[in-house]
Short mmCIF file of N, CA and C in Angstrom, two decimals:
data_model
loop_
_atom_site.label_atom_id
_atom_site.label_comp_id
_atom_site.label_asym_id
_atom_site.label_seq_id
_atom_site.Cartn_x
_atom_site.Cartn_y
_atom_site.Cartn_z
N UNK A 1 -28.05 -28.40 -31.14
CA UNK A 1 -28.47 -27.46 -30.27
C UNK A 1 -29.32 -28.95 -29.36
N UNK A 2 -29.05 -28.44 -27.62
CA UNK A 2 -29.42 -29.54 -26.95
C UNK A 2 -30.71 -28.67 -25.87
N UNK A 3 -31.51 -29.67 -25.43
CA UNK A 3 -32.79 -29.01 -24.80
C UNK A 3 -31.90 -29.30 -23.05
N UNK A 4 -32.44 -28.26 -22.07
CA UNK A 4 -32.05 -28.93 -21.18
C UNK A 4 -33.67 -28.62 -20.14
N UNK A 5 -33.58 -29.27 -19.29
CA UNK A 5 -35.08 -29.20 -18.23
C UNK A 5 -34.09 -29.50 -16.86
N UNK A 6 -34.78 -28.21 -16.35
CA UNK A 6 -34.74 -27.91 -14.81
C UNK A 6 -35.69 -28.09 -14.12
N UNK A 7 -35.60 -28.85 -12.83
CA UNK A 7 -36.49 -29.34 -11.92
C UNK A 7 -36.47 -28.73 -10.81
N UNK A 8 -37.06 -28.55 -9.62
CA UNK A 8 -37.16 -28.04 -8.64
C UNK A 8 -38.03 -29.41 -7.49
N UNK A 9 -37.67 -29.32 -6.36
CA UNK A 9 -38.37 -30.40 -5.37
C UNK A 9 -38.42 -29.37 -4.32
N UNK A 10 -39.52 -30.05 -3.59
CA UNK A 10 -39.92 -28.75 -2.06
C UNK A 10 -40.72 -29.75 -1.80
N UNK A 11 -40.92 -29.48 -0.73
CA UNK A 11 -41.84 -30.22 -0.15
C UNK A 11 -43.09 -29.62 0.76
N UNK A 12 -44.68 -29.62 0.79
CA UNK A 12 -45.26 -29.32 1.47
C UNK A 12 -46.05 -29.66 2.77
N UNK A 13 -45.93 -28.80 3.19
CA UNK A 13 -46.46 -29.36 4.67
C UNK A 13 -48.22 -28.94 4.95
N UNK A 14 -49.07 -29.31 5.46
CA UNK A 14 -50.54 -28.91 5.13
C UNK A 14 -50.69 -27.60 6.12
N UNK A 15 -49.77 -27.37 6.82
CA UNK A 15 -50.03 -26.31 7.53
C UNK A 15 -48.81 -26.49 8.59
N UNK A 16 -48.49 -25.32 10.02
CA UNK A 16 -47.67 -24.94 10.58
C UNK A 16 -47.05 -26.40 11.62
N UNK A 17 -48.38 -27.18 12.13
CA UNK A 17 -48.24 -27.74 12.84
C UNK A 17 -47.94 -28.99 12.82
N UNK A 18 -47.38 -29.63 11.21
CA UNK A 18 -46.90 -30.68 10.58
C UNK A 18 -45.35 -30.39 10.53
N UNK A 19 -44.66 -28.61 10.87
CA UNK A 19 -43.61 -28.77 11.00
C UNK A 19 -42.53 -29.28 12.05
N UNK A 20 -41.07 -29.71 11.76
CA UNK A 20 -40.33 -30.01 13.46
C UNK A 20 -40.53 -29.11 14.18
N UNK A 21 -40.38 -28.87 15.72
CA UNK A 21 -40.64 -28.33 16.45
C UNK A 21 -40.01 -26.77 16.23
N UNK A 22 -38.59 -27.26 16.11
CA UNK A 22 -37.89 -26.40 15.80
C UNK A 22 -38.33 -25.15 15.15
N UNK A 23 -38.50 -25.48 13.63
CA UNK A 23 -39.54 -25.10 12.30
C UNK A 23 -40.69 -24.58 12.97
N UNK A 24 -41.26 -24.78 13.76
CA UNK A 24 -42.37 -24.49 13.99
C UNK A 24 -41.97 -23.13 15.13
N UNK A 25 -41.31 -22.95 15.43
CA UNK A 25 -41.05 -21.74 16.69
C UNK A 25 -40.33 -20.99 15.72
N UNK A 26 -39.55 -21.39 14.97
CA UNK A 26 -38.74 -20.24 13.48
C UNK A 26 -40.05 -18.98 12.70
N UNK A 27 -40.78 -20.03 12.55
CA UNK A 27 -42.18 -19.74 12.13
C UNK A 27 -42.99 -18.43 13.11
N UNK A 28 -43.06 -18.81 14.03
CA UNK A 28 -43.86 -17.86 15.50
C UNK A 28 -43.27 -16.86 15.48
N UNK A 29 -42.14 -16.96 15.56
CA UNK A 29 -41.00 -15.74 15.03
C UNK A 29 -40.86 -14.62 13.87
N UNK A 30 -41.34 -15.33 12.89
CA UNK A 30 -41.59 -14.94 11.65
C UNK A 30 -42.76 -14.63 11.47
N UNK A 31 -43.94 -14.94 12.23
CA UNK A 31 -45.09 -13.93 12.18
C UNK A 31 -45.09 -13.56 13.14
N UNK A 32 -44.50 -12.97 14.15
CA UNK A 32 -44.45 -12.05 15.13
C UNK A 32 -43.79 -10.95 14.58
N UNK A 33 -42.62 -10.89 13.57
CA UNK A 33 -42.35 -10.28 13.12
C UNK A 33 -42.76 -9.46 12.12
N UNK A 34 -43.73 -10.28 11.42
CA UNK A 34 -44.43 -9.98 10.07
C UNK A 34 -45.93 -8.74 10.89
N UNK A 35 -46.09 -8.83 12.57
CA UNK A 35 -46.81 -8.14 12.85
C UNK A 35 -46.20 -6.50 13.12
N UNK A 36 -44.78 -6.38 12.78
CA UNK A 36 -44.20 -5.38 13.13
C UNK A 36 -43.82 -4.62 12.30
N UNK A 37 -44.71 -5.37 10.56
CA UNK A 37 -44.09 -4.65 9.30
C UNK A 37 -44.17 -3.04 9.28
N UNK A 38 -43.63 -2.35 8.69
CA UNK A 38 -44.05 -1.09 8.27
C UNK A 38 -45.05 -1.45 6.52
N UNK A 39 -46.32 -1.39 6.65
CA UNK A 39 -46.94 -1.86 4.77
C UNK A 39 -48.15 -0.72 5.07
N UNK A 40 -48.16 0.37 5.20
CA UNK A 40 -49.31 1.20 5.27
C UNK A 40 -49.58 1.88 3.20
N UNK A 41 -48.62 1.35 2.54
CA UNK A 41 -49.15 1.74 1.03
C UNK A 41 -49.72 0.25 0.38
N UNK A 42 -49.04 -0.96 0.23
CA UNK A 42 -49.36 -1.61 0.27
C UNK A 42 -50.32 -2.53 0.90
N UNK A 43 -50.43 -2.49 2.08
CA UNK A 43 -51.33 -3.31 3.50
C UNK A 43 -50.97 -4.93 3.07
N UNK A 44 -49.77 -5.19 2.53
CA UNK A 44 -49.24 -6.57 2.38
C UNK A 44 -47.61 -6.40 3.51
N UNK A 45 -48.13 -7.51 4.51
CA UNK A 45 -46.85 -7.51 5.52
C UNK A 45 -46.25 -8.49 5.40
N UNK A 46 -45.19 -8.74 5.96
CA UNK A 46 -44.15 -10.06 5.58
C UNK A 46 -43.13 -10.03 6.26
N UNK A 47 -43.28 -11.28 6.93
CA UNK A 47 -41.96 -11.52 8.50
C UNK A 47 -41.12 -12.59 8.24
N UNK A 48 -39.91 -11.89 8.16
CA UNK A 48 -38.65 -13.21 8.50
C UNK A 48 -37.76 -13.90 9.36
N UNK A 49 -37.97 -14.46 9.52
CA UNK A 49 -37.06 -15.30 10.72
C UNK A 49 -35.88 -15.98 10.63
N UNK A 50 -34.69 -15.90 10.84
CA UNK A 50 -33.59 -16.80 10.14
C UNK A 50 -32.96 -17.60 11.44
N UNK A 51 -32.34 -18.75 10.82
CA UNK A 51 -31.97 -19.42 12.29
C UNK A 51 -30.34 -19.51 11.88
N UNK A 52 -29.26 -19.12 12.93
CA UNK A 52 -28.11 -19.35 12.69
C UNK A 52 -27.60 -20.29 13.42
N UNK A 53 -26.29 -20.60 13.04
CA UNK A 53 -25.35 -21.87 13.43
C UNK A 53 -24.85 -21.17 14.21
N UNK A 54 -24.75 -20.29 15.06
CA UNK A 54 -24.03 -19.74 16.82
C UNK A 54 -25.79 -19.92 17.29
N UNK A 55 -26.65 -20.62 16.89
CA UNK A 55 -28.21 -20.40 17.65
C UNK A 55 -28.96 -19.13 17.71
N UNK A 56 -28.76 -18.21 17.10
CA UNK A 56 -29.34 -16.95 17.55
C UNK A 56 -30.62 -17.20 16.10
N UNK A 57 -31.53 -16.19 16.81
CA UNK A 57 -32.40 -15.86 16.07
C UNK A 57 -32.48 -14.19 15.37
N UNK A 58 -32.51 -14.45 13.97
CA UNK A 58 -32.33 -12.98 13.73
C UNK A 58 -34.10 -13.15 12.72
N UNK A 59 -34.33 -11.81 13.04
CA UNK A 59 -35.86 -11.04 12.30
C UNK A 59 -36.26 -10.48 11.46
N UNK A 60 -37.01 -10.18 10.93
CA UNK A 60 -37.06 -9.05 9.87
C UNK A 60 -38.45 -8.43 9.29
N UNK A 61 -38.98 -7.73 9.02
CA UNK A 61 -40.05 -7.23 8.42
C UNK A 61 -39.92 -6.49 7.34
N UNK A 62 -40.69 -6.32 6.33
CA UNK A 62 -40.54 -5.28 5.26
C UNK A 62 -40.80 -4.36 5.87
N UNK A 63 -40.19 -2.97 5.28
CA UNK A 63 -40.38 -1.60 5.75
C UNK A 63 -40.68 -0.81 4.25
N UNK A 64 -41.85 -0.50 4.46
CA UNK A 64 -41.96 0.37 3.47
C UNK A 64 -41.84 1.92 3.07
N UNK A 65 -41.95 2.51 1.90
CA UNK A 65 -41.73 3.86 2.02
C UNK A 65 -42.38 4.72 1.25
N UNK A 66 -42.81 6.02 1.42
CA UNK A 66 -43.61 6.60 0.53
C UNK A 66 -43.06 6.57 -1.53
N UNK A 67 -41.88 6.64 -1.72
CA UNK A 67 -41.38 6.65 -2.64
C UNK A 67 -40.25 4.82 -2.47
N UNK A 68 -41.29 4.10 -3.38
CA UNK A 68 -41.76 2.86 -3.61
C UNK A 68 -40.63 1.98 -3.53
N UNK A 69 -39.47 1.98 -4.46
CA UNK A 69 -38.19 1.54 -4.00
C UNK A 69 -37.23 1.67 -2.97
N UNK A 70 -37.79 2.74 -2.41
CA UNK A 70 -36.83 2.90 -0.80
C UNK A 70 -37.09 1.52 -0.15
N UNK A 71 -38.11 1.27 -0.30
CA UNK A 71 -38.12 0.23 0.76
C UNK A 71 -37.84 -1.16 0.80
N UNK A 72 -37.93 -1.85 1.80
CA UNK A 72 -37.13 -3.09 1.86
C UNK A 72 -38.01 -4.26 2.22
N UNK A 73 -37.64 -5.92 1.72
CA UNK A 73 -38.40 -6.61 2.29
C UNK A 73 -37.60 -6.88 3.41
N UNK A 74 -38.49 -8.52 4.08
CA UNK A 74 -38.22 -8.84 5.60
C UNK A 74 -37.21 -9.73 5.06
N UNK A 75 -37.01 -10.28 4.12
CA UNK A 75 -36.22 -11.18 3.90
C UNK A 75 -34.54 -10.36 3.75
N UNK A 76 -34.92 -9.36 3.18
CA UNK A 76 -33.21 -8.86 2.95
C UNK A 76 -33.20 -7.98 4.20
N UNK A 77 -34.29 -7.86 4.66
CA UNK A 77 -33.97 -7.06 5.87
C UNK A 77 -33.40 -7.66 7.24
N UNK A 78 -33.84 -8.93 7.46
CA UNK A 78 -33.15 -9.62 8.18
C UNK A 78 -31.93 -10.28 7.65
N UNK A 79 -31.96 -10.98 6.62
CA UNK A 79 -30.56 -11.46 5.85
C UNK A 79 -28.85 -10.26 6.17
N UNK A 80 -29.77 -8.69 5.80
CA UNK A 80 -28.32 -7.79 6.06
C UNK A 80 -28.09 -7.81 7.08
N UNK A 81 -29.34 -7.81 8.12
CA UNK A 81 -28.94 -7.84 9.67
C UNK A 81 -28.31 -9.10 10.03
N UNK A 82 -28.12 -10.45 9.84
CA UNK A 82 -27.78 -11.18 10.39
C UNK A 82 -26.18 -11.18 9.29
N UNK A 83 -26.21 -10.22 8.61
CA UNK A 83 -25.11 -10.34 8.09
C UNK A 83 -23.66 -9.11 8.99
N UNK A 84 -24.49 -8.11 9.40
CA UNK A 84 -23.71 -6.92 9.54
C UNK A 84 -23.64 -7.70 11.24
N UNK A 85 -24.66 -8.64 11.70
CA UNK A 85 -24.30 -8.97 13.85
C UNK A 85 -23.51 -9.32 13.96
N UNK A 86 -23.70 -10.73 12.59
CA UNK A 86 -23.14 -11.92 13.26
C UNK A 86 -22.46 -12.57 12.02
N UNK A 87 -21.31 -11.95 11.74
CA UNK A 87 -20.65 -11.93 10.06
C UNK A 87 -19.97 -13.49 9.37
N UNK A 88 -20.16 -13.84 10.84
CA UNK A 88 -19.06 -15.35 10.84
C UNK A 88 -19.93 -16.43 10.94
N UNK A 89 -21.15 -16.27 11.25
CA UNK A 89 -22.27 -16.94 11.14
C UNK A 89 -22.97 -17.61 9.75
N UNK A 90 -23.31 -18.72 10.35
CA UNK A 90 -24.15 -19.80 9.22
C UNK A 90 -25.54 -19.40 9.18
N UNK A 91 -26.15 -19.15 8.02
CA UNK A 91 -27.64 -19.33 8.42
C UNK A 91 -28.38 -20.50 7.77
N UNK A 92 -28.67 -21.51 8.54
CA UNK A 92 -29.07 -22.52 8.47
C UNK A 92 -30.65 -22.78 7.77
N UNK A 93 -31.35 -22.07 8.47
CA UNK A 93 -33.03 -21.36 8.00
C UNK A 93 -33.17 -20.68 8.34
N UNK A 94 -34.71 -20.35 7.28
CA UNK A 94 -35.50 -19.48 7.22
C UNK A 94 -36.45 -19.58 6.89
N UNK A 95 -37.37 -18.56 8.04
CA UNK A 95 -38.77 -18.63 7.71
C UNK A 95 -39.68 -17.62 7.31
N UNK A 96 -40.57 -17.91 6.39
CA UNK A 96 -40.85 -16.57 5.51
C UNK A 96 -42.38 -16.66 5.63
N UNK A 97 -43.22 -15.30 6.30
CA UNK A 97 -44.51 -15.38 6.17
C UNK A 97 -45.37 -14.51 5.86
N UNK A 98 -46.27 -13.83 4.89
CA UNK A 98 -46.57 -12.79 4.65
C UNK A 98 -48.74 -13.08 4.71
N UNK A 99 -48.91 -11.29 5.47
CA UNK A 99 -49.92 -11.12 5.03
C UNK A 99 -50.72 -10.14 4.16
N UNK A 100 -51.91 -9.93 3.92
CA UNK A 100 -52.84 -9.02 3.33
C UNK A 100 -53.78 -8.23 3.93
N UNK A 101 -53.91 -6.97 4.46
CA UNK A 101 -55.55 -6.50 4.85
C UNK A 101 -56.15 -6.68 3.08
N UNK A 102 -55.88 -6.44 2.09
CA UNK A 102 -56.94 -6.79 1.14
C UNK A 102 -57.41 -8.02 0.59
N UNK A 103 -57.11 -9.27 1.19
CA UNK A 103 -57.54 -10.62 0.79
C UNK A 103 -56.60 -11.64 1.58
N UNK A 104 -57.33 -12.66 1.88
CA UNK A 104 -56.39 -13.98 2.40
C UNK A 104 -55.56 -14.47 1.78
N UNK A 105 -54.57 -14.40 2.68
CA UNK A 105 -53.48 -15.43 1.82
C UNK A 105 -53.08 -16.40 2.53
N UNK A 106 -53.79 -17.51 1.98
CA UNK A 106 -53.56 -18.53 2.24
C UNK A 106 -53.07 -19.63 1.49
N UNK A 107 -52.00 -19.12 0.60
CA UNK A 107 -51.29 -20.24 -0.03
C UNK A 107 -49.83 -19.58 0.33
N UNK A 108 -48.98 -20.22 -0.14
CA UNK A 108 -47.53 -20.25 0.43
C UNK A 108 -47.05 -18.99 -0.37
N UNK A 109 -46.08 -18.24 0.00
CA UNK A 109 -45.94 -16.70 -0.69
C UNK A 109 -44.12 -16.95 -0.26
N UNK A 110 -43.35 -16.88 -1.15
CA UNK A 110 -42.40 -17.34 -1.89
C UNK A 110 -41.43 -15.86 -1.86
N UNK A 111 -39.92 -15.94 -1.54
CA UNK A 111 -39.50 -14.77 -1.56
C UNK A 111 -39.45 -13.94 -3.29
N UNK A 112 -39.51 -13.03 -3.08
CA UNK A 112 -39.45 -12.16 -4.73
C UNK A 112 -37.95 -12.17 -5.05
N UNK A 113 -37.61 -11.97 -6.71
CA UNK A 113 -36.66 -11.80 -7.37
C UNK A 113 -35.96 -11.43 -6.29
N UNK A 114 -35.73 -10.67 -6.12
CA UNK A 114 -34.51 -9.04 -5.53
C UNK A 114 -34.42 -9.81 -4.49
N UNK A 115 -35.08 -10.68 -3.33
CA UNK A 115 -34.26 -11.38 -2.04
C UNK A 115 -34.05 -12.23 -2.19
N UNK A 116 -35.02 -13.49 -3.72
CA UNK A 116 -33.91 -14.57 -4.10
C UNK A 116 -32.06 -14.81 -4.52
N UNK A 117 -32.13 -12.97 -4.85
CA UNK A 117 -30.95 -12.68 -5.46
C UNK A 117 -29.96 -12.63 -4.22
N UNK A 118 -30.76 -11.73 -2.87
CA UNK A 118 -29.85 -11.70 -2.11
C UNK A 118 -29.32 -12.95 -1.03
N UNK A 119 -30.21 -13.79 -1.25
CA UNK A 119 -30.48 -14.99 -0.42
C UNK A 119 -29.28 -16.00 -0.78
N UNK A 120 -29.14 -16.05 -1.98
CA UNK A 120 -28.54 -17.20 -2.97
C UNK A 120 -26.86 -16.56 -2.68
N UNK A 121 -26.60 -14.87 -2.50
CA UNK A 121 -25.56 -14.41 -2.21
C UNK A 121 -25.10 -15.08 -0.96
N UNK A 122 -25.53 -14.88 0.14
CA UNK A 122 -25.24 -15.71 1.29
C UNK A 122 -25.18 -17.22 1.16
N UNK A 123 -25.84 -17.99 0.32
CA UNK A 123 -25.78 -19.51 0.36
C UNK A 123 -24.27 -20.00 -0.39
N UNK A 124 -23.98 -19.15 -1.27
CA UNK A 124 -22.57 -19.27 -2.29
C UNK A 124 -21.44 -18.86 -0.88
N UNK A 125 -21.72 -17.94 -0.69
CA UNK A 125 -20.92 -17.13 0.75
C UNK A 125 -20.31 -18.50 1.38
N UNK A 126 -21.74 -19.00 2.20
CA UNK A 126 -20.88 -19.55 3.15
C UNK A 126 -21.09 -21.09 2.70
N UNK A 127 -21.17 -21.50 1.17
CA UNK A 127 -20.85 -22.68 0.75
C UNK A 127 -22.11 -23.77 1.30
N UNK A 128 -22.54 -23.57 2.01
CA UNK A 128 -24.09 -24.33 2.44
C UNK A 128 -25.37 -24.12 2.08
N UNK A 129 -26.41 -24.74 1.87
CA UNK A 129 -27.39 -24.65 1.09
C UNK A 129 -27.95 -24.23 2.85
N UNK A 130 -29.49 -22.78 2.31
CA UNK A 130 -29.96 -22.38 3.29
C UNK A 130 -31.69 -23.09 3.01
N UNK A 131 -31.99 -24.02 4.64
CA UNK A 131 -33.70 -24.30 4.43
C UNK A 131 -34.42 -23.38 4.19
N UNK A 132 -35.41 -23.12 3.37
CA UNK A 132 -36.27 -21.85 3.05
C UNK A 132 -37.85 -22.90 3.09
N UNK A 133 -38.66 -22.05 4.26
CA UNK A 133 -39.78 -22.39 4.40
C UNK A 133 -40.70 -21.22 4.29
N UNK A 134 -41.93 -21.45 3.55
CA UNK A 134 -42.60 -20.12 3.74
C UNK A 134 -43.83 -20.55 3.50
N UNK A 135 -44.69 -19.40 3.78
CA UNK A 135 -46.35 -19.49 3.74
C UNK A 135 -46.80 -18.12 3.77
N UNK A 136 -48.34 -18.03 3.66
CA UNK A 136 -48.94 -17.14 3.91
C UNK A 136 -49.39 -16.58 5.39
N UNK A 137 -50.63 -15.99 5.56
CA UNK A 137 -51.22 -16.10 6.83
C UNK A 137 -51.29 -17.19 7.53
N UNK A 138 -52.20 -18.25 6.77
CA UNK A 138 -52.13 -19.48 7.32
C UNK A 138 -51.92 -20.89 6.02
N UNK A 139 -52.80 -21.98 6.58
CA UNK A 139 -52.59 -22.89 5.39
C UNK A 139 -51.03 -23.32 5.00
N UNK A 140 -50.94 -24.01 3.94
CA UNK A 140 -49.98 -25.03 3.56
C UNK A 140 -48.79 -23.96 3.82
N UNK A 141 -47.41 -24.66 3.69
CA UNK A 141 -45.99 -24.06 3.92
C UNK A 141 -45.20 -25.31 3.32
N UNK A 142 -44.32 -24.51 2.45
CA UNK A 142 -43.39 -25.32 1.48
C UNK A 142 -42.07 -24.53 2.03
N UNK A 143 -41.30 -26.05 1.82
CA UNK A 143 -39.89 -26.18 1.94
C UNK A 143 -38.85 -26.31 1.32
N UNK A 144 -38.46 -25.18 0.96
CA UNK A 144 -36.83 -25.73 -0.26
C UNK A 144 -35.72 -25.84 0.68
N UNK A 145 -34.93 -26.61 0.31
CA UNK A 145 -33.98 -27.76 1.20
C UNK A 145 -32.26 -26.56 0.83
N UNK A 146 -32.99 -25.44 -0.48
CA UNK A 146 -31.44 -24.59 -0.61
C UNK A 146 -32.44 -23.58 -1.66
N UNK A 147 -31.89 -22.47 -1.38
CA UNK A 147 -32.21 -21.52 -2.45
C UNK A 147 -32.38 -21.63 -3.74
N UNK A 148 -30.93 -22.44 -4.41
CA UNK A 148 -31.02 -22.98 -5.71
C UNK A 148 -31.88 -23.41 -6.22
N UNK A 149 -32.78 -23.66 -5.38
CA UNK A 149 -34.38 -24.57 -5.93
C UNK A 149 -35.28 -23.84 -6.27
N UNK A 150 -35.10 -22.66 -5.77
CA UNK A 150 -35.97 -21.42 -6.14
C UNK A 150 -35.84 -20.47 -7.23
N UNK A 151 -33.80 -20.35 -7.41
CA UNK A 151 -33.54 -19.54 -8.20
C UNK A 151 -32.31 -20.06 -8.80
N UNK A 152 -33.02 -21.08 -10.27
CA UNK A 152 -32.02 -21.96 -10.69
C UNK A 152 -30.84 -20.97 -11.92
N UNK A 153 -30.19 -21.05 -11.99
CA UNK A 153 -29.44 -20.14 -12.85
C UNK A 153 -29.17 -18.75 -12.66
N UNK A 154 -28.72 -19.07 -11.25
CA UNK A 154 -28.59 -17.63 -10.60
C UNK A 154 -27.44 -16.85 -10.71
N UNK A 155 -27.26 -15.66 -10.64
CA UNK A 155 -26.11 -15.26 -11.15
C UNK A 155 -25.48 -14.60 -10.00
N UNK A 156 -23.83 -15.02 -9.88
CA UNK A 156 -23.17 -14.44 -9.04
C UNK A 156 -21.62 -14.61 -9.32
N UNK A 157 -20.68 -14.75 -8.71
CA UNK A 157 -19.43 -14.08 -8.74
C UNK A 157 -18.91 -14.65 -9.50
N UNK A 158 -19.12 -15.62 -9.69
CA UNK A 158 -18.11 -16.36 -10.93
C UNK A 158 -18.09 -15.91 -11.84
N UNK A 159 -19.43 -15.21 -12.51
CA UNK A 159 -19.47 -14.31 -13.97
C UNK A 159 -18.45 -13.16 -13.84
N UNK A 160 -18.57 -12.38 -12.68
CA UNK A 160 -17.48 -11.26 -12.48
C UNK A 160 -16.08 -11.36 -12.75
#
């Protein structure tokens, strides 16, 4: 028997103003996208903004449906749109922000498991890590240098 320890390294910024200027702009795009979320059931709005290597910014917001599994998260809305519109571009950075009408979201809110899996697919496809920044409606911002930090032991095509 062997015991294995898996560690994750993240950087935590006290607020958006500590971020590099380009990431501040990307987070601002995510915040604008968040306001366009369709979340009448959960009252939980999420916005995502993706910066591509062709200098394009692609945004997405969560879109709910009365049939709950039929909705889609902001991260997947954005990443699938980027893949459809710019199939040869690499994703360099992703900014995520979430807010709730039910409570204050002042803690960083990471991508859900399904979104982590979707982002992992693109990170593997492009053979290059994706920087991910995430926050609540305000407060601290967390940076991960790659999705692999957020999803260790990920499932990928190598097992198929």
